[in-house]
Coordinates of C-alpha atoms and ligand atoms in Angstrom, one line a residue:
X1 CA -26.6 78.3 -3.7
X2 CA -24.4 75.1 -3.4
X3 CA -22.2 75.4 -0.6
X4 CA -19.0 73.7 -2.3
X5 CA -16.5 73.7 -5.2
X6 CA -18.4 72.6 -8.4
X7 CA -17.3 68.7 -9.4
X8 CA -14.9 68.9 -12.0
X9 CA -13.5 65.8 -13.4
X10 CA -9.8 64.9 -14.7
X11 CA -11.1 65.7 -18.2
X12 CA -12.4 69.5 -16.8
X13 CA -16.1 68.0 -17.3
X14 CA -18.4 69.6 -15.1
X15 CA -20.4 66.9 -13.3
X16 CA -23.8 68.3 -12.7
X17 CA -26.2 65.4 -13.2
X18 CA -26.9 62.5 -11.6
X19 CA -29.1 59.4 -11.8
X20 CA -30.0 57.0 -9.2
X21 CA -31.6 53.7 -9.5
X22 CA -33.8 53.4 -6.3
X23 CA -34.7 49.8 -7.1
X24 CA -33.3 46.7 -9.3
X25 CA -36.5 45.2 -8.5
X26 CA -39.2 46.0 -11.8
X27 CA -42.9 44.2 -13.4
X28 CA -41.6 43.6 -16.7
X29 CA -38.4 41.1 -17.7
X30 CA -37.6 43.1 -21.4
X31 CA -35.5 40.6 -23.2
X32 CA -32.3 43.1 -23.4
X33 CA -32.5 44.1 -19.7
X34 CA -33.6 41.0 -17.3
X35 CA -33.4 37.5 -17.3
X36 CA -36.8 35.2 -16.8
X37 CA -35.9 34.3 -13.9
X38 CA -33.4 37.2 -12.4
X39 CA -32.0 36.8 -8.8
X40 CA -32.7 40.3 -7.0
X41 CA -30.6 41.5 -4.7
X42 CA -30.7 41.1 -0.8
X43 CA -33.5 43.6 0.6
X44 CA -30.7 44.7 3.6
X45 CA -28.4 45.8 0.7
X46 CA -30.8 48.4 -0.5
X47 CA -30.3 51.9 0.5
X48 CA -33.3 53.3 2.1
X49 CA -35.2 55.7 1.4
X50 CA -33.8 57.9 3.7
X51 CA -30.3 57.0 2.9
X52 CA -31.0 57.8 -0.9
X53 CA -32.4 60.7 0.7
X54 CA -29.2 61.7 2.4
X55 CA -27.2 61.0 -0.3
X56 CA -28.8 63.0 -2.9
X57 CA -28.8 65.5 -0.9
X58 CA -25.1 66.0 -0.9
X59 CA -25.0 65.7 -4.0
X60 CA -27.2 68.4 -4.5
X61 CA -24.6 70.7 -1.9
X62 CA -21.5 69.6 -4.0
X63 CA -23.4 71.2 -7.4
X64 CA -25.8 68.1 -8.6
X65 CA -28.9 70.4 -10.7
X66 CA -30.2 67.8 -12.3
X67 CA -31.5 64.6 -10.9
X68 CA -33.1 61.3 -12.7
X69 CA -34.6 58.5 -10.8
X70 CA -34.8 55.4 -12.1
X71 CA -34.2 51.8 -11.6
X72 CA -35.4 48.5 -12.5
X73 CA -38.8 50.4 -12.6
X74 CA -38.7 53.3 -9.5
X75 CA -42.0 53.7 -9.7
X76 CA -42.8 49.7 -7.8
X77 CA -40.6 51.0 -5.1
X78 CA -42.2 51.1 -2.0
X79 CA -43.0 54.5 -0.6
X80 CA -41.2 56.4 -3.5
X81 CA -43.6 59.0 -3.6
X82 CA -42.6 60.2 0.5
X83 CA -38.8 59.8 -1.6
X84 CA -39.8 62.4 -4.3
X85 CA -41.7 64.4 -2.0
X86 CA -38.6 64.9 0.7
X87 CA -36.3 65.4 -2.5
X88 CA -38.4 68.1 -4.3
X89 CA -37.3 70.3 -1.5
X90 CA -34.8 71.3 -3.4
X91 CA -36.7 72.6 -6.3
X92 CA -38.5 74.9 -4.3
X93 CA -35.2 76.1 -2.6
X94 CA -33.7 76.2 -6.2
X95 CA -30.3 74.2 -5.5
X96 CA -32.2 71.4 -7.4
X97 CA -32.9 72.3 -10.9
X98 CA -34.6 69.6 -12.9
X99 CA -36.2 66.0 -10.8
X100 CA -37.0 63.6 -13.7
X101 CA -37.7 59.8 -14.2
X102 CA -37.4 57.1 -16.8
X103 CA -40.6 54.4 -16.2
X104 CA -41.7 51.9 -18.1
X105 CA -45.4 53.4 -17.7
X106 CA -46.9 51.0 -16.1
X107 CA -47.6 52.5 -12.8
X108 CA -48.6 56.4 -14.3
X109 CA -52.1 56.2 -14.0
X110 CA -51.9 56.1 -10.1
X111 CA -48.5 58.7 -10.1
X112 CA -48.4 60.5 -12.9
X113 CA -50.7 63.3 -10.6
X114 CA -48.8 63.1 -7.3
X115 CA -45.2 63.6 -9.4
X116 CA -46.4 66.1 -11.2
X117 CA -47.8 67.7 -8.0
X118 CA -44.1 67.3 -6.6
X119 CA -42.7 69.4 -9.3
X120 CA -41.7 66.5 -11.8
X121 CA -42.3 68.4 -15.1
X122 CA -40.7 65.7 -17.6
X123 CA -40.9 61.7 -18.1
X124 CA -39.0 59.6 -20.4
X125 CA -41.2 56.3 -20.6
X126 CA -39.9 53.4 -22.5
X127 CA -41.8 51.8 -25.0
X128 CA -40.9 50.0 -27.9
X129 CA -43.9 48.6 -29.9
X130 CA -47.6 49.4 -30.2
X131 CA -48.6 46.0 -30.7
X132 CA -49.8 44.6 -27.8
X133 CA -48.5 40.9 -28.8
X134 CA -45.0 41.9 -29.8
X135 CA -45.1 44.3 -26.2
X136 CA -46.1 40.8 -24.4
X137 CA -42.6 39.3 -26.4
X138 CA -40.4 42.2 -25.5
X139 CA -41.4 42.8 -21.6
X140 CA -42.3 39.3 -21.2
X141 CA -44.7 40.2 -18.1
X142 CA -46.3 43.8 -19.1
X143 CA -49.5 44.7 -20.2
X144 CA -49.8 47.3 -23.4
X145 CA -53.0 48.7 -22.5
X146 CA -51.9 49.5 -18.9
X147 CA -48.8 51.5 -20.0
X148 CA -51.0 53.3 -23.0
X149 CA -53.2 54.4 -20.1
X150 CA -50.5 55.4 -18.0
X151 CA -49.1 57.5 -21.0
X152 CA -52.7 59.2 -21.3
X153 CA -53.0 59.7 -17.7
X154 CA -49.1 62.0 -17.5
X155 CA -50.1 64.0 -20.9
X156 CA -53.4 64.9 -18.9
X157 CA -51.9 65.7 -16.0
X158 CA -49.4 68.4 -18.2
X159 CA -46.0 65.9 -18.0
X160 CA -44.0 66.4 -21.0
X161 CA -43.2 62.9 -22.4
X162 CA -40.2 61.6 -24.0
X163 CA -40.9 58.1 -25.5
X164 CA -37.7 55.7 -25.2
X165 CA -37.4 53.1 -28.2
X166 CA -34.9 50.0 -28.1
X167 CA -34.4 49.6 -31.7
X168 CA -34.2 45.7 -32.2
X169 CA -33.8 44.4 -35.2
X170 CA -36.6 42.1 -36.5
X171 CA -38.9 43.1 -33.8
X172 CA -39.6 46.5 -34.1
X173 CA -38.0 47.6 -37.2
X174 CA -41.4 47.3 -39.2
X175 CA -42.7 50.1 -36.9
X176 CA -41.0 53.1 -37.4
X177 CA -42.7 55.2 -39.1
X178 CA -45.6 54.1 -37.0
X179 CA -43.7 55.1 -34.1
X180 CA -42.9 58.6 -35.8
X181 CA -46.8 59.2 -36.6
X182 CA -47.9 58.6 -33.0
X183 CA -45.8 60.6 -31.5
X184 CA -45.9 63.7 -34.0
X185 CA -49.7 63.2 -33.4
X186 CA -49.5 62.8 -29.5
X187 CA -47.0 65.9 -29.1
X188 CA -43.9 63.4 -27.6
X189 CA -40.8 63.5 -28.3
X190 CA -38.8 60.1 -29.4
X191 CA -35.4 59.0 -28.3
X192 CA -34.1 55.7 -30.2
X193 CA -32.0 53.4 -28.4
X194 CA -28.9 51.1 -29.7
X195 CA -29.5 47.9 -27.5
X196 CA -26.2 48.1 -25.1
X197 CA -24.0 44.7 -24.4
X198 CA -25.2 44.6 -20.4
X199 CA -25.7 41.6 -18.5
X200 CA -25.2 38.6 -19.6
X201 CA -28.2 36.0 -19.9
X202 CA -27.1 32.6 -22.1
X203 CA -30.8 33.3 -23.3
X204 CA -30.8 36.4 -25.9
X205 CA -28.1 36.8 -28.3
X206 CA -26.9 41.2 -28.2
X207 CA -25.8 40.9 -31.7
X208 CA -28.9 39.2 -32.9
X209 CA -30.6 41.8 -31.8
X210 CA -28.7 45.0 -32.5
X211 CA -29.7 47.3 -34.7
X212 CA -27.4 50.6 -35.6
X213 CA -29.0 53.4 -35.4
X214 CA -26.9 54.5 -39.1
X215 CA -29.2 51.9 -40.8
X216 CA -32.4 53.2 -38.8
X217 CA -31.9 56.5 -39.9
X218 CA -31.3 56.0 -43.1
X219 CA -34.5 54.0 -43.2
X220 CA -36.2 56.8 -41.8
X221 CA -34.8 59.7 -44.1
X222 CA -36.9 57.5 -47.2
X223 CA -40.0 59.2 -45.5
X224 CA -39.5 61.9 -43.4
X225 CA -37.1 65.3 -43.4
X226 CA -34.7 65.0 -40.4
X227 CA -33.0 68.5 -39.8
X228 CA -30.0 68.0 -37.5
X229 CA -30.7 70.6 -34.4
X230 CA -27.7 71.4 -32.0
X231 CA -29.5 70.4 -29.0
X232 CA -26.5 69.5 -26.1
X233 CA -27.9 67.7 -23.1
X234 CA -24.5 66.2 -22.0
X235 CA -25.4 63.2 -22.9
X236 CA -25.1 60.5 -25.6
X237 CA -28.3 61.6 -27.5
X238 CA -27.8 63.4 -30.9
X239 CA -30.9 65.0 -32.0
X240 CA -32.6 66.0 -35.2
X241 CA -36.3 67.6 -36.1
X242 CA -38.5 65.5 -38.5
X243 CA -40.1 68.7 -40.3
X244 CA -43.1 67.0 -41.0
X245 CA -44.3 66.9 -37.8
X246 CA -42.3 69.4 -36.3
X247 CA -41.0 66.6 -33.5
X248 CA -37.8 66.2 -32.1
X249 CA -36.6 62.5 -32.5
X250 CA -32.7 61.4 -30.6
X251 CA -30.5 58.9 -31.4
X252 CA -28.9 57.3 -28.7
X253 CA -26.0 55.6 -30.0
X254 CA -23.3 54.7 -27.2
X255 CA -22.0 52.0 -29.3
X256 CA -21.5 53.7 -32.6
X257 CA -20.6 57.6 -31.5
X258 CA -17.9 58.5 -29.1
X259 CA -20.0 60.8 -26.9
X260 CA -18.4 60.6 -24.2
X261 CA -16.2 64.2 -24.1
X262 CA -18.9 66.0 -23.0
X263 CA -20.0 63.7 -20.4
X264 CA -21.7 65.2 -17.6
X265 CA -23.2 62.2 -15.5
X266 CA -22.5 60.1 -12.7
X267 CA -25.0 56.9 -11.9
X268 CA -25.8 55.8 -8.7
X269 CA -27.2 51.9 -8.2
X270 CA -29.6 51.2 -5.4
X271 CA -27.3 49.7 -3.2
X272 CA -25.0 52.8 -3.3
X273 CA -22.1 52.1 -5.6
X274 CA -21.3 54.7 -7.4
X275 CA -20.0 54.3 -10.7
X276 CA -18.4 57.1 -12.9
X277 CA -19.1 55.9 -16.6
X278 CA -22.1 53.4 -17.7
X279 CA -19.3 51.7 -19.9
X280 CA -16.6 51.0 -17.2
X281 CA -16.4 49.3 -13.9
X282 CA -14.7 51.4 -11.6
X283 CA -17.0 51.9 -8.7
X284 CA -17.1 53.7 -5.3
X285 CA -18.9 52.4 -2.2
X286 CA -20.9 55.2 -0.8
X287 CA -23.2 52.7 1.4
X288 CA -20.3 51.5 3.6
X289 CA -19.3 55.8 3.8
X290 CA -23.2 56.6 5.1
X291 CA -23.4 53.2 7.5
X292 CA -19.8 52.9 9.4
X293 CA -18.8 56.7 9.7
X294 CA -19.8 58.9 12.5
X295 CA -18.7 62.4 10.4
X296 CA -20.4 60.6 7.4
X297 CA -21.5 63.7 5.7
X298 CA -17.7 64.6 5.3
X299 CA -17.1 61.1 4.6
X300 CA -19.7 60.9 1.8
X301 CA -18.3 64.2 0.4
X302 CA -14.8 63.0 0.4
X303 CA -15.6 59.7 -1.7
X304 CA -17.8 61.6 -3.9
X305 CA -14.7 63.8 -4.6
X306 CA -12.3 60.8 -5.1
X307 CA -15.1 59.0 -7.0
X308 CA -15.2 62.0 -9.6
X309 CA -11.2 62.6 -9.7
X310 CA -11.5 58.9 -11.1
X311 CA -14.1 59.5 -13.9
X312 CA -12.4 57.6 -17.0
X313 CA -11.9 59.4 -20.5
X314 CA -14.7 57.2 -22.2
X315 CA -16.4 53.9 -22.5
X316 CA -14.7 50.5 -24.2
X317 CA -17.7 49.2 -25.7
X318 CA -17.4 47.9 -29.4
X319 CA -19.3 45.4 -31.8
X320 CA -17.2 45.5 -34.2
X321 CA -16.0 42.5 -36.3
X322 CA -19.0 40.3 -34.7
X323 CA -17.3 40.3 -31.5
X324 CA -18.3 42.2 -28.6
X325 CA -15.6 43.7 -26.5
X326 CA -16.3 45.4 -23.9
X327 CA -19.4 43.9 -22.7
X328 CA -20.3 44.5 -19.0
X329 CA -21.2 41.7 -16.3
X330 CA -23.8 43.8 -14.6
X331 CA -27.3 44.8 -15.8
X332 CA -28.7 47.9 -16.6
X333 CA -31.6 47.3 -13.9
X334 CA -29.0 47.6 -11.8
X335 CA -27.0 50.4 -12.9
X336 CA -30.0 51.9 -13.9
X337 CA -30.5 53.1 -17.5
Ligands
LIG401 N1 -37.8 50.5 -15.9 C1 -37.6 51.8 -16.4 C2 -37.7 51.8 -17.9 O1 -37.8 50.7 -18.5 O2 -37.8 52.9 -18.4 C3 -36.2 52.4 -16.0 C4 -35.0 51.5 -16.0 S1 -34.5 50.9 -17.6 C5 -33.1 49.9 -17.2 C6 -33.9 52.4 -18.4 C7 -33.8 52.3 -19.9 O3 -32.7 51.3 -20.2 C8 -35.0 51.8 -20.6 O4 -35.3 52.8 -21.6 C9 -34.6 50.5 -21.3 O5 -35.2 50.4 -22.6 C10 -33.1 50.7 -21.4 N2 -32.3 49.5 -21.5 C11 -32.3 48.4 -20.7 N3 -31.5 47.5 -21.1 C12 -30.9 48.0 -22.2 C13 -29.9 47.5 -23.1 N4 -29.3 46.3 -23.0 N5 -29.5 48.3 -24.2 C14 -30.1 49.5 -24.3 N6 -31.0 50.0 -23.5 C15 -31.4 49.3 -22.5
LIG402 FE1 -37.8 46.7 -16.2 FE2 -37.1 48.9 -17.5 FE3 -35.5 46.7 -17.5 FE4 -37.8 46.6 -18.8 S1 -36.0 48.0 -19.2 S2 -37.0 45.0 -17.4 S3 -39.1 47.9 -17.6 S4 -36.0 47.9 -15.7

């Protein structure tokens, strides 16, 4: 049992999810997420472990079921594993209903055992190609085989697997139906991604490589039966079932679909700002609320509450016309997809 009033927001959304980016720090550079040569931030600015710890936690008492870790890539945090295993506490208490990650795979083979151990029973793992030259392109520093392997090792181990694809126009667009066929035939379900207008790099042009998910699906209905299935996680995904194989693909489509009335989620980055829409950037410090107060529990609470009492109506993002508006300074890694 939680032990205070449920989270509402102004909109009467019940806030019941978040995610956390543990890290900014990850051993790929994909094209739509990182600069070559990104800056990381300052290692005293990080929460630790401990203090994501704490933070969660309170969470968890104010009515937080459903937690995602992610990052830059969680899984090249050090220690994360004594994180997950001080966090799945909840599960076994039951306050905690679902602890999930997204990963770019290439760690699995040595965690995918151990999280599963801890009670993580899903993964969404981002891959966007099969083709190990094209994978080398995309993530500029990651190895295909290694993730693949990864992949094997978490459907082994009994991790369900969602597969999450960037579409990107030129680069991957010859490969969906590939895409389709592996995953029908591996048993994973598939999440397609509109690439989002974050960061800002001077090196990769967004609209060059957006890629609306209206097109993709029409490209995909020349082969395949999509039945539309009223699956509601909260969250931006719409999904559909491709008959022939019986899988469940999502479209992810932040940029085309107003999703946000049935929001559910608040993201936390790694240094402990809080921010109450991917799209906007309203924040809330809840570092300085854990390091300078004494009462900080009550502290942490009370910004948490003010933090969610501020939760904008919906995103600004737009690509209409050829012009993005919109477009946010910070990067995903940071926010944490
Ligand atoms: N490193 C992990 C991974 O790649 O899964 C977790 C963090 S990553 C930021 C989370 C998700 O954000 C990934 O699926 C990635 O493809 C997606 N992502 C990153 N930048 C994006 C962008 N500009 N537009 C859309 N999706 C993006
Ligand atoms: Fe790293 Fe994930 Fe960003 Fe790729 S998308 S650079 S794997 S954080």
């Amino acid at each position: 049992m939680t032990k205070y009033p449920p989270l509402i927001d102004p909109f009467n959304r019940k806030i019941n999810y978040l995610r956390v980016s543990v890290t900014d720090r990850c051993d790929f550079r994909c094209v739509y997420c990182m600069s070559e040569k990104m800056q990381f931030l300052p290692k005293k600015d990080l929460l630790t472990l401990e203090e994501l710890d704490k933070i969660c936690s309170v969470f968890i008492e104010m009515g937080i079921t459903k937690l995602r870790i992610t990052g830059g890539e969680p899984l090249v945090r050090r220690n994360i594993l004594s994180f997950f295993k001080s966090i799945s506490r909840h599960l076994i208490t039951g306050d905690l209903k679902e602890l999930t990650l997204t990963t770019n795979g290439s760690q699995l083979k040595k965690f995918a055992r151990p999280l599963f151990d801890l009670g993580v029973k899903r993964v969404n793992i981002s891959l966007d190609t099969l083709n190990p030259e094209k994978f080398k392109r995309i993530t500029r520093w990651g190895k295909l085989d290694q993730v693949l392997d990864g992949i094997q090792e978490a459907k082994e181990v009994g991790l369900a697997i969602k597969i999450n694809k960037v579409a990107l126009k030129k680069t991957n667009q010859d490969e969906l139906n590939k895409f389709i066929q592996w995953c029908g035939d591996e048993g994973f379900d598939l999440t397609f991604i509109e690439v989002m207008p974050m960061g800002d790099f001077g090196e990769e042009d967004r609209l060059d490589q957006y890629w609306s998910l209206k097109d993709l699906r029409e490209e995909l209905e020349k082969k395949w039966t999509l039945k539309d299935i009223s699956l509601t996680t909260g969250g931006p995904a719409r999904y559909s079932e491709i008959s022939e194989t019986g899988q469940k693909v999502g479209f992810i489509t932040p940029l085309t679909h107003n999703f946000c009335e049935s929001c559910n989620r608040v993201r936390m980055t790694c240094t402990g700002q809080l921010f109450m829409c991917l799209g906007q950037e309203e924040d809330a410090d809840l570092r300085s609320a854990l390091r300078e107060g004494s009462d900080n529990d009550h502290l942490l609470r009370k910004r948490i509450m003010q933090a969610v009492d501020r939760k904008p109506k919906g995103h600004d993002f737009d690509y209409s016309r050829k012009k993005i508006s919109g477009q946010m300074s910070r990067f995903m890694s940071h926010t944490g997809g």
